[in-house]
Short mmCIF file of C-alpha atoms in Angstrom, two decimals:
data_model
loop_
_atom_site.label_atom_id
_atom_site.label_comp_id
_atom_site.label_asym_id
_atom_site.label_seq_id
_atom_site.Cartn_x
_atom_site.Cartn_y
_atom_site.Cartn_z
CA MET A 1 -73.72 -17.55 4.82
CA ARG A 2 -71.12 -19.64 3.11
CA LEU A 3 -72.28 -23.13 2.23
CA GLY A 4 -70.31 -26.07 0.88
CA VAL A 5 -71.74 -29.09 -0.93
CA LEU A 6 -69.62 -32.24 -0.93
CA ASP A 7 -70.96 -34.56 -3.62
CA VAL A 8 -69.54 -38.08 -3.80
CA GLY A 9 -70.53 -39.39 -7.20
CA SER A 10 -69.62 -42.40 -9.36
CA ASN A 11 -66.79 -40.49 -11.02
CA THR A 12 -65.69 -37.69 -8.72
CA VAL A 13 -65.74 -36.20 -5.26
CA HIS A 14 -66.86 -32.63 -5.91
CA LEU A 15 -66.78 -29.70 -3.50
CA LEU A 16 -68.77 -26.56 -4.41
CA VAL A 17 -68.62 -23.53 -2.10
CA VAL A 18 -71.15 -20.71 -2.46
CA ASP A 19 -72.12 -17.51 -0.73
CA ALA A 20 -75.88 -17.37 -0.36
CA HIS A 21 -78.83 -16.38 1.75
CA ARG A 22 -82.51 -17.20 1.45
CA GLY A 23 -84.11 -15.54 -1.53
CA ALA A 24 -80.78 -14.78 -3.26
CA GLN A 25 -78.93 -16.50 -6.05
CA PRO A 26 -76.09 -18.68 -4.75
CA THR A 27 -72.74 -17.25 -5.90
CA ALA A 28 -69.96 -19.79 -6.45
CA GLN A 29 -66.73 -18.99 -4.57
CA HIS A 30 -64.80 -22.20 -4.96
CA ASP A 31 -65.12 -25.35 -7.07
CA ASP A 32 -62.81 -28.36 -6.69
CA ARG A 33 -62.98 -32.03 -7.53
CA TRP A 34 -61.05 -35.23 -7.11
CA LEU A 35 -61.29 -38.02 -9.71
CA LEU A 36 -61.91 -41.35 -7.98
CA ARG A 37 -64.12 -43.37 -10.34
CA LEU A 38 -65.57 -45.11 -7.32
CA SER A 39 -67.88 -47.18 -9.41
CA GLU A 40 -64.86 -48.88 -11.01
CA HIS A 41 -63.79 -49.98 -7.50
CA VAL A 42 -67.08 -51.90 -7.06
CA GLY A 43 -66.49 -55.49 -8.10
CA ALA A 44 -68.81 -58.13 -9.58
CA ASP A 45 -69.80 -58.97 -5.97
CA ASP A 46 -71.08 -55.41 -5.52
CA VAL A 47 -68.50 -54.68 -2.84
CA LEU A 48 -66.44 -51.50 -2.80
CA SER A 49 -62.76 -52.43 -2.64
CA LYS A 50 -60.40 -51.40 0.17
CA GLU A 51 -58.45 -49.37 -2.38
CA GLY A 52 -61.67 -47.49 -3.29
CA GLU A 53 -62.47 -46.89 0.35
CA LYS A 54 -58.97 -45.60 1.05
CA ALA A 55 -59.17 -43.18 -1.92
CA LEU A 56 -62.59 -42.00 -0.72
CA VAL A 57 -61.40 -41.29 2.81
CA LYS A 58 -58.43 -39.36 1.43
CA ALA A 59 -60.57 -37.28 -0.95
CA VAL A 60 -63.18 -36.48 1.76
CA GLN A 61 -60.45 -35.35 4.12
CA LYS A 62 -58.99 -33.08 1.39
CA ALA A 63 -62.43 -31.64 0.78
CA CYS A 64 -62.87 -30.99 4.50
CA ASP A 65 -59.54 -29.19 4.66
CA GLN A 66 -60.53 -27.12 1.65
CA ALA A 67 -63.93 -26.25 3.11
CA GLU A 68 -62.22 -25.12 6.29
CA GLU A 69 -59.83 -22.94 4.32
CA GLU A 70 -62.80 -21.43 2.50
CA LYS A 71 -64.39 -20.74 5.90
CA CYS A 72 -67.64 -22.59 5.21
CA ASP A 73 -70.36 -22.12 7.80
CA GLU A 74 -71.85 -25.49 6.88
CA VAL A 75 -70.97 -28.38 4.58
CA LEU A 76 -73.76 -30.55 3.15
CA ALA A 77 -72.34 -33.95 2.24
CA LEU A 78 -74.05 -36.55 0.10
CA VAL A 79 -73.32 -39.74 -1.82
CA THR A 80 -75.07 -41.03 -4.90
CA SER A 81 -75.22 -44.28 -6.90
CA ALA A 82 -71.74 -45.80 -6.45
CA ILE A 83 -71.91 -46.05 -2.67
CA ARG A 84 -75.69 -46.37 -2.61
CA GLU A 85 -75.53 -49.60 -4.59
CA ALA A 86 -72.45 -51.19 -2.97
CA ARG A 87 -73.34 -54.01 -0.56
CA ASN A 88 -70.83 -52.64 1.97
CA GLY A 89 -71.73 -49.00 1.29
CA MET A 90 -73.12 -48.24 4.75
CA ASP A 91 -70.16 -49.84 6.48
CA VAL A 92 -67.84 -47.74 4.31
CA LEU A 93 -69.73 -44.59 5.25
CA ASP A 94 -69.41 -45.47 8.93
CA ARG A 95 -65.67 -45.77 8.57
CA VAL A 96 -65.50 -42.50 6.60
CA ARG A 97 -67.41 -40.80 9.40
CA SER A 98 -65.09 -42.17 12.10
CA ARG A 99 -61.92 -41.11 10.21
CA THR A 100 -62.96 -37.72 8.86
CA GLY A 101 -65.92 -36.64 10.97
CA VAL A 102 -68.06 -36.20 7.85
CA ASP A 103 -71.53 -37.74 7.85
CA LEU A 104 -72.16 -38.49 4.21
CA GLN A 105 -75.89 -38.81 3.55
CA VAL A 106 -77.14 -41.39 1.06
CA THR A 107 -79.32 -39.76 -1.59
CA SER A 108 -81.80 -41.97 -3.50
CA GLY A 109 -82.09 -41.79 -7.24
CA GLU A 110 -85.56 -40.29 -6.94
CA GLU A 111 -84.34 -37.64 -4.53
CA GLU A 112 -81.50 -36.81 -6.90
CA ALA A 113 -84.12 -36.25 -9.59
CA ARG A 114 -86.18 -34.02 -7.31
CA LEU A 115 -83.24 -31.90 -6.18
CA THR A 116 -81.99 -31.45 -9.74
CA PHE A 117 -85.50 -30.52 -10.84
CA LEU A 118 -85.66 -27.88 -8.11
CA ALA A 119 -82.39 -26.34 -9.33
CA VAL A 120 -83.59 -26.27 -12.97
CA ARG A 121 -86.98 -24.76 -11.93
CA ARG A 122 -85.22 -21.95 -10.01
CA TRP A 123 -82.87 -21.31 -12.97
CA TYR A 124 -85.64 -20.94 -15.57
CA GLY A 125 -88.44 -19.69 -13.30
CA TRP A 126 -92.20 -20.10 -13.46
CA SER A 127 -92.42 -18.78 -16.99
CA ALA A 128 -90.92 -22.09 -18.17
CA GLY A 129 -94.28 -23.81 -17.53
CA ARG A 130 -94.17 -27.57 -17.31
CA LEU A 131 -90.54 -28.71 -17.10
CA LEU A 132 -89.02 -31.99 -18.20
CA VAL A 133 -85.48 -32.52 -16.84
CA LEU A 134 -82.88 -35.14 -17.83
CA ASP A 135 -79.60 -35.74 -15.97
CA ILE A 136 -77.05 -38.38 -16.99
CA GLY A 137 -74.62 -39.21 -14.20
CA GLY A 138 -71.95 -41.82 -13.95
CA GLY A 139 -74.20 -44.52 -12.55
CA SER A 140 -77.74 -43.48 -13.34
CA LEU A 141 -80.04 -41.35 -15.44
CA GLU A 142 -82.49 -39.12 -13.59
CA LEU A 143 -85.70 -37.81 -15.16
CA ALA A 144 -88.39 -35.57 -13.71
CA THR A 145 -91.35 -33.51 -14.88
CA GLY A 146 -93.78 -31.11 -13.27
CA THR A 147 -95.23 -27.63 -13.08
CA ASP A 148 -94.15 -26.79 -9.50
CA GLU A 149 -90.84 -26.86 -7.66
CA ASP A 150 -91.38 -30.45 -6.64
CA PRO A 151 -91.94 -32.65 -9.76
CA ASP A 152 -95.07 -34.69 -10.40
CA VAL A 153 -92.93 -37.59 -11.53
CA ALA A 154 -89.30 -38.24 -10.53
CA LEU A 155 -87.46 -41.32 -11.72
CA SER A 156 -83.99 -42.86 -11.72
CA VAL A 157 -82.87 -45.64 -14.09
CA PRO A 158 -79.47 -47.43 -14.14
CA LEU A 159 -78.22 -45.89 -17.38
CA GLY A 160 -75.27 -43.81 -16.23
CA ALA A 161 -72.51 -43.17 -18.74
CA GLY A 162 -69.85 -44.84 -16.58
CA ARG A 163 -72.01 -47.87 -15.86
CA MET A 164 -72.91 -48.36 -19.51
CA THR A 165 -69.27 -47.94 -20.61
CA ARG A 166 -68.15 -50.69 -18.24
CA ARG A 167 -70.93 -53.02 -19.27
CA PHE A 168 -71.02 -52.52 -23.05
CA LEU A 169 -67.90 -50.64 -24.16
CA PRO A 170 -64.89 -51.84 -22.16
CA GLU A 171 -62.57 -51.18 -25.11
CA ALA A 172 -63.43 -47.46 -24.91
CA ALA A 173 -62.47 -47.45 -21.24
CA THR A 174 -58.93 -48.49 -22.20
CA GLY A 175 -58.60 -45.81 -24.90
CA GLY A 176 -59.80 -47.85 -27.85
CA ARG A 177 -62.66 -47.49 -30.34
CA PRO A 178 -66.12 -48.67 -29.31
CA ASP A 179 -67.44 -51.84 -30.94
CA LEU A 180 -70.32 -51.05 -33.27
CA ALA A 181 -72.24 -54.16 -32.34
CA ALA A 182 -71.87 -53.30 -28.68
CA LEU A 183 -73.14 -49.77 -29.35
CA ASN A 184 -76.24 -51.23 -30.95
CA ALA A 185 -76.71 -53.57 -27.99
CA LEU A 186 -76.42 -50.60 -25.66
CA ARG A 187 -78.96 -48.65 -27.70
CA GLU A 188 -81.48 -51.50 -27.49
CA HIS A 189 -80.86 -51.97 -23.78
CA ALA A 190 -81.34 -48.26 -23.07
CA SER A 191 -84.55 -48.19 -25.13
CA ASP A 192 -85.93 -51.18 -23.19
CA VAL A 193 -85.15 -49.66 -19.81
CA LEU A 194 -86.57 -46.26 -20.79
CA ARG A 195 -89.84 -47.49 -22.23
CA PRO A 196 -91.82 -47.66 -18.90
CA ALA A 197 -90.17 -44.52 -17.58
CA ALA A 198 -91.08 -42.57 -20.72
CA LYS A 199 -94.65 -43.76 -20.46
CA LYS A 200 -94.96 -42.30 -16.91
CA LEU A 201 -93.39 -39.03 -17.97
CA ARG A 202 -95.59 -38.60 -21.04
CA ALA A 203 -98.70 -39.37 -18.98
CA ALA A 204 -97.94 -36.32 -16.82
CA GLY A 205 -98.42 -34.02 -19.76
CA PRO A 206 -96.41 -32.43 -22.56
CA PRO A 207 -93.50 -30.19 -21.40
CA ASP A 208 -93.23 -26.52 -22.23
CA LEU A 209 -89.47 -26.62 -21.74
CA VAL A 210 -87.05 -29.56 -21.78
CA ALA A 211 -83.74 -29.11 -19.97
CA ALA A 212 -80.70 -31.38 -19.56
CA THR A 213 -78.01 -31.08 -16.91
CA SER A 214 -74.74 -32.81 -16.00
CA LYS A 215 -71.23 -32.99 -17.40
CA THR A 216 -72.29 -35.57 -19.99
CA PHE A 217 -74.96 -33.40 -21.56
CA ARG A 218 -72.72 -30.33 -21.42
CA THR A 219 -69.94 -32.22 -23.23
CA LEU A 220 -72.30 -33.54 -25.91
CA ALA A 221 -73.67 -30.02 -26.50
CA ARG A 222 -70.15 -28.61 -26.73
CA LEU A 223 -69.13 -31.26 -29.26
CA THR A 224 -72.14 -30.34 -31.42
CA GLY A 225 -71.30 -26.62 -31.45
CA ALA A 226 -72.59 -25.13 -28.21
CA ALA A 227 -70.66 -22.25 -26.64
CA PRO A 228 -67.74 -23.22 -24.34
CA TYR A 229 -68.00 -22.93 -20.57
CA SER A 230 -65.73 -19.87 -20.70
CA ALA A 231 -68.49 -17.94 -22.49
CA GLY A 232 -70.47 -17.77 -19.24
CA LEU A 233 -73.34 -19.55 -17.56
CA ARG A 234 -76.11 -17.43 -19.14
CA VAL A 235 -75.17 -18.08 -22.75
CA PRO A 236 -77.95 -20.24 -24.27
CA ARG A 237 -76.85 -23.77 -25.09
CA GLU A 238 -78.79 -26.53 -26.78
CA LEU A 239 -78.37 -30.12 -27.92
CA SER A 240 -80.43 -31.21 -30.90
CA ALA A 241 -81.40 -34.78 -31.82
CA ASP A 242 -79.93 -34.27 -35.29
CA GLY A 243 -76.67 -32.99 -33.95
CA LEU A 244 -76.49 -35.85 -31.46
CA GLY A 245 -77.06 -38.41 -34.19
CA GLN A 246 -74.18 -36.99 -36.22
CA LEU A 247 -71.98 -36.91 -33.13
CA ILE A 248 -72.61 -40.61 -32.42
CA GLY A 249 -71.58 -41.45 -35.93
CA PHE A 250 -68.32 -39.56 -35.29
CA VAL A 251 -67.44 -40.88 -31.80
CA SER A 252 -68.19 -44.46 -32.77
CA ARG A 253 -65.36 -44.33 -35.30
CA ILE A 254 -62.51 -42.91 -33.29
CA GLU A 255 -60.51 -44.05 -30.30
CA SER A 256 -61.42 -42.53 -26.93
CA ARG A 257 -57.79 -41.49 -26.45
CA ALA A 258 -58.17 -39.34 -29.57
CA LEU A 259 -61.53 -38.05 -28.38
CA ALA A 260 -59.84 -36.85 -25.22
CA GLU A 261 -57.84 -34.38 -27.28
CA LEU A 262 -60.91 -32.49 -28.54
CA ARG A 263 -61.87 -29.16 -26.99
CA GLY A 264 -64.68 -29.45 -24.53
CA VAL A 265 -63.89 -33.05 -23.60
CA SER A 266 -62.45 -33.85 -20.19
CA PRO A 267 -59.62 -36.37 -20.68
CA ASP A 268 -60.74 -38.33 -17.59
CA ARG A 269 -64.27 -38.79 -19.02
CA ALA A 270 -63.60 -39.06 -22.75
CA HIS A 271 -64.11 -42.86 -22.66
CA GLN A 272 -67.67 -42.30 -21.37
CA VAL A 273 -68.74 -40.01 -24.21
CA PRO A 274 -69.93 -42.78 -26.63
CA ALA A 275 -72.08 -44.46 -24.01
CA GLY A 276 -73.38 -41.12 -22.73
CA ALA A 277 -74.30 -40.09 -26.26
CA VAL A 278 -76.21 -43.29 -26.92
CA VAL A 279 -78.12 -43.01 -23.64
CA ALA A 280 -78.95 -39.38 -24.38
CA GLN A 281 -80.19 -40.33 -27.83
CA ALA A 282 -82.28 -43.17 -26.43
CA ALA A 283 -83.86 -40.87 -23.88
CA MET A 284 -84.63 -38.16 -26.42
CA GLN A 285 -86.13 -40.70 -28.81
CA ALA A 286 -88.21 -42.33 -26.06
CA LEU A 287 -89.67 -38.95 -25.13
CA ASP A 288 -89.87 -37.66 -28.72
CA LEU A 289 -87.61 -34.67 -28.04
CA PRO A 290 -86.14 -32.74 -31.02
CA SER A 291 -83.79 -30.84 -28.68
CA VAL A 292 -82.96 -30.10 -25.08
CA ARG A 293 -81.74 -26.90 -23.45
CA ILE A 294 -78.60 -27.18 -21.33
CA CYS A 295 -79.05 -25.90 -17.78
CA PRO A 296 -75.91 -24.98 -15.76
CA TRP A 297 -77.54 -25.81 -12.41
CA ALA A 298 -78.01 -29.35 -11.25
CA LEU A 299 -77.88 -31.56 -8.15
CA ARG A 300 -75.45 -29.56 -6.04
CA GLU A 301 -77.34 -26.31 -6.59
CA GLY A 302 -80.54 -28.13 -5.73
CA VAL A 303 -79.05 -29.25 -2.40
CA ILE A 304 -78.02 -25.66 -1.65
CA LEU A 305 -81.43 -24.25 -2.57
CA ARG A 306 -83.27 -26.86 -0.45
CA ARG A 307 -81.10 -25.95 2.53
CA LEU A 308 -81.65 -22.24 2.06
CA ASP A 309 -85.36 -22.81 1.95
CA THR A 310 -85.22 -24.21 5.46
CA LEU A 311 -83.66 -21.07 6.90
CA GLY A 312 -85.92 -18.66 8.77
CA GLY A 313 -88.62 -21.32 9.26
CA ALA A 314 -89.43 -21.77 5.55
#
């Protein structure tokens, strides 16, 4: 069957279309995204603006049209932190449903962590042993660990790269260089938030394999020497703590508009790289990780795999 996943995140609306059946590896057929930065349309009153809602409706309709062109048998639609945390989020989703016919399902942070963990487990298999998975999104950081397909511990903390950029590094968001004092404040904040989460994860047992997913981790790995995306999904990629430390020293001294010109950096997310790097470093330090392996599968693949598991009475 042909499945589509419509993922409304803090930064983008992303449509992934795959051909798959139960027991088989999903094969990507189409991948498209629309940059909305929805989280930036949520004001200090935690209300999503009319402008943000209008852009969301437009993007969802485009995704629907694309899914129809791709002849999807089914489209699984979900929203994550930006809409989840907006005070008017459910009202917005009602209006999106009435205007596009798409019923966007709100996914909790813990469920995001569980679905991402499932995707990573399927990618690496049972031989990976106990997995520890980290995923930095635009609004939150998901962490999970376990020996099965469903993790023993699944957590979500508000340390997304976009959220931390807006709170601590607004000058980077406008193309400037991050303030060093603000970077240190972000580092301390991330360490404080991660302390109880790290305690729960460590109590579950030491991991045999540590994997990281998401655009943020992929970009950080690429900037520290990992193979480009064009080399293929199965090329091993890794991000080391030492390499990350050197990278932070570099990105803290240049303007984000210059960072956007580097290979491997998406221009629309370059301003989030410094904050994402500091959050990644704080997480790796809190969990005493010398390196993480970059996994190409994440939340969207987890959604697909969960759906396939339900076919045929599974």
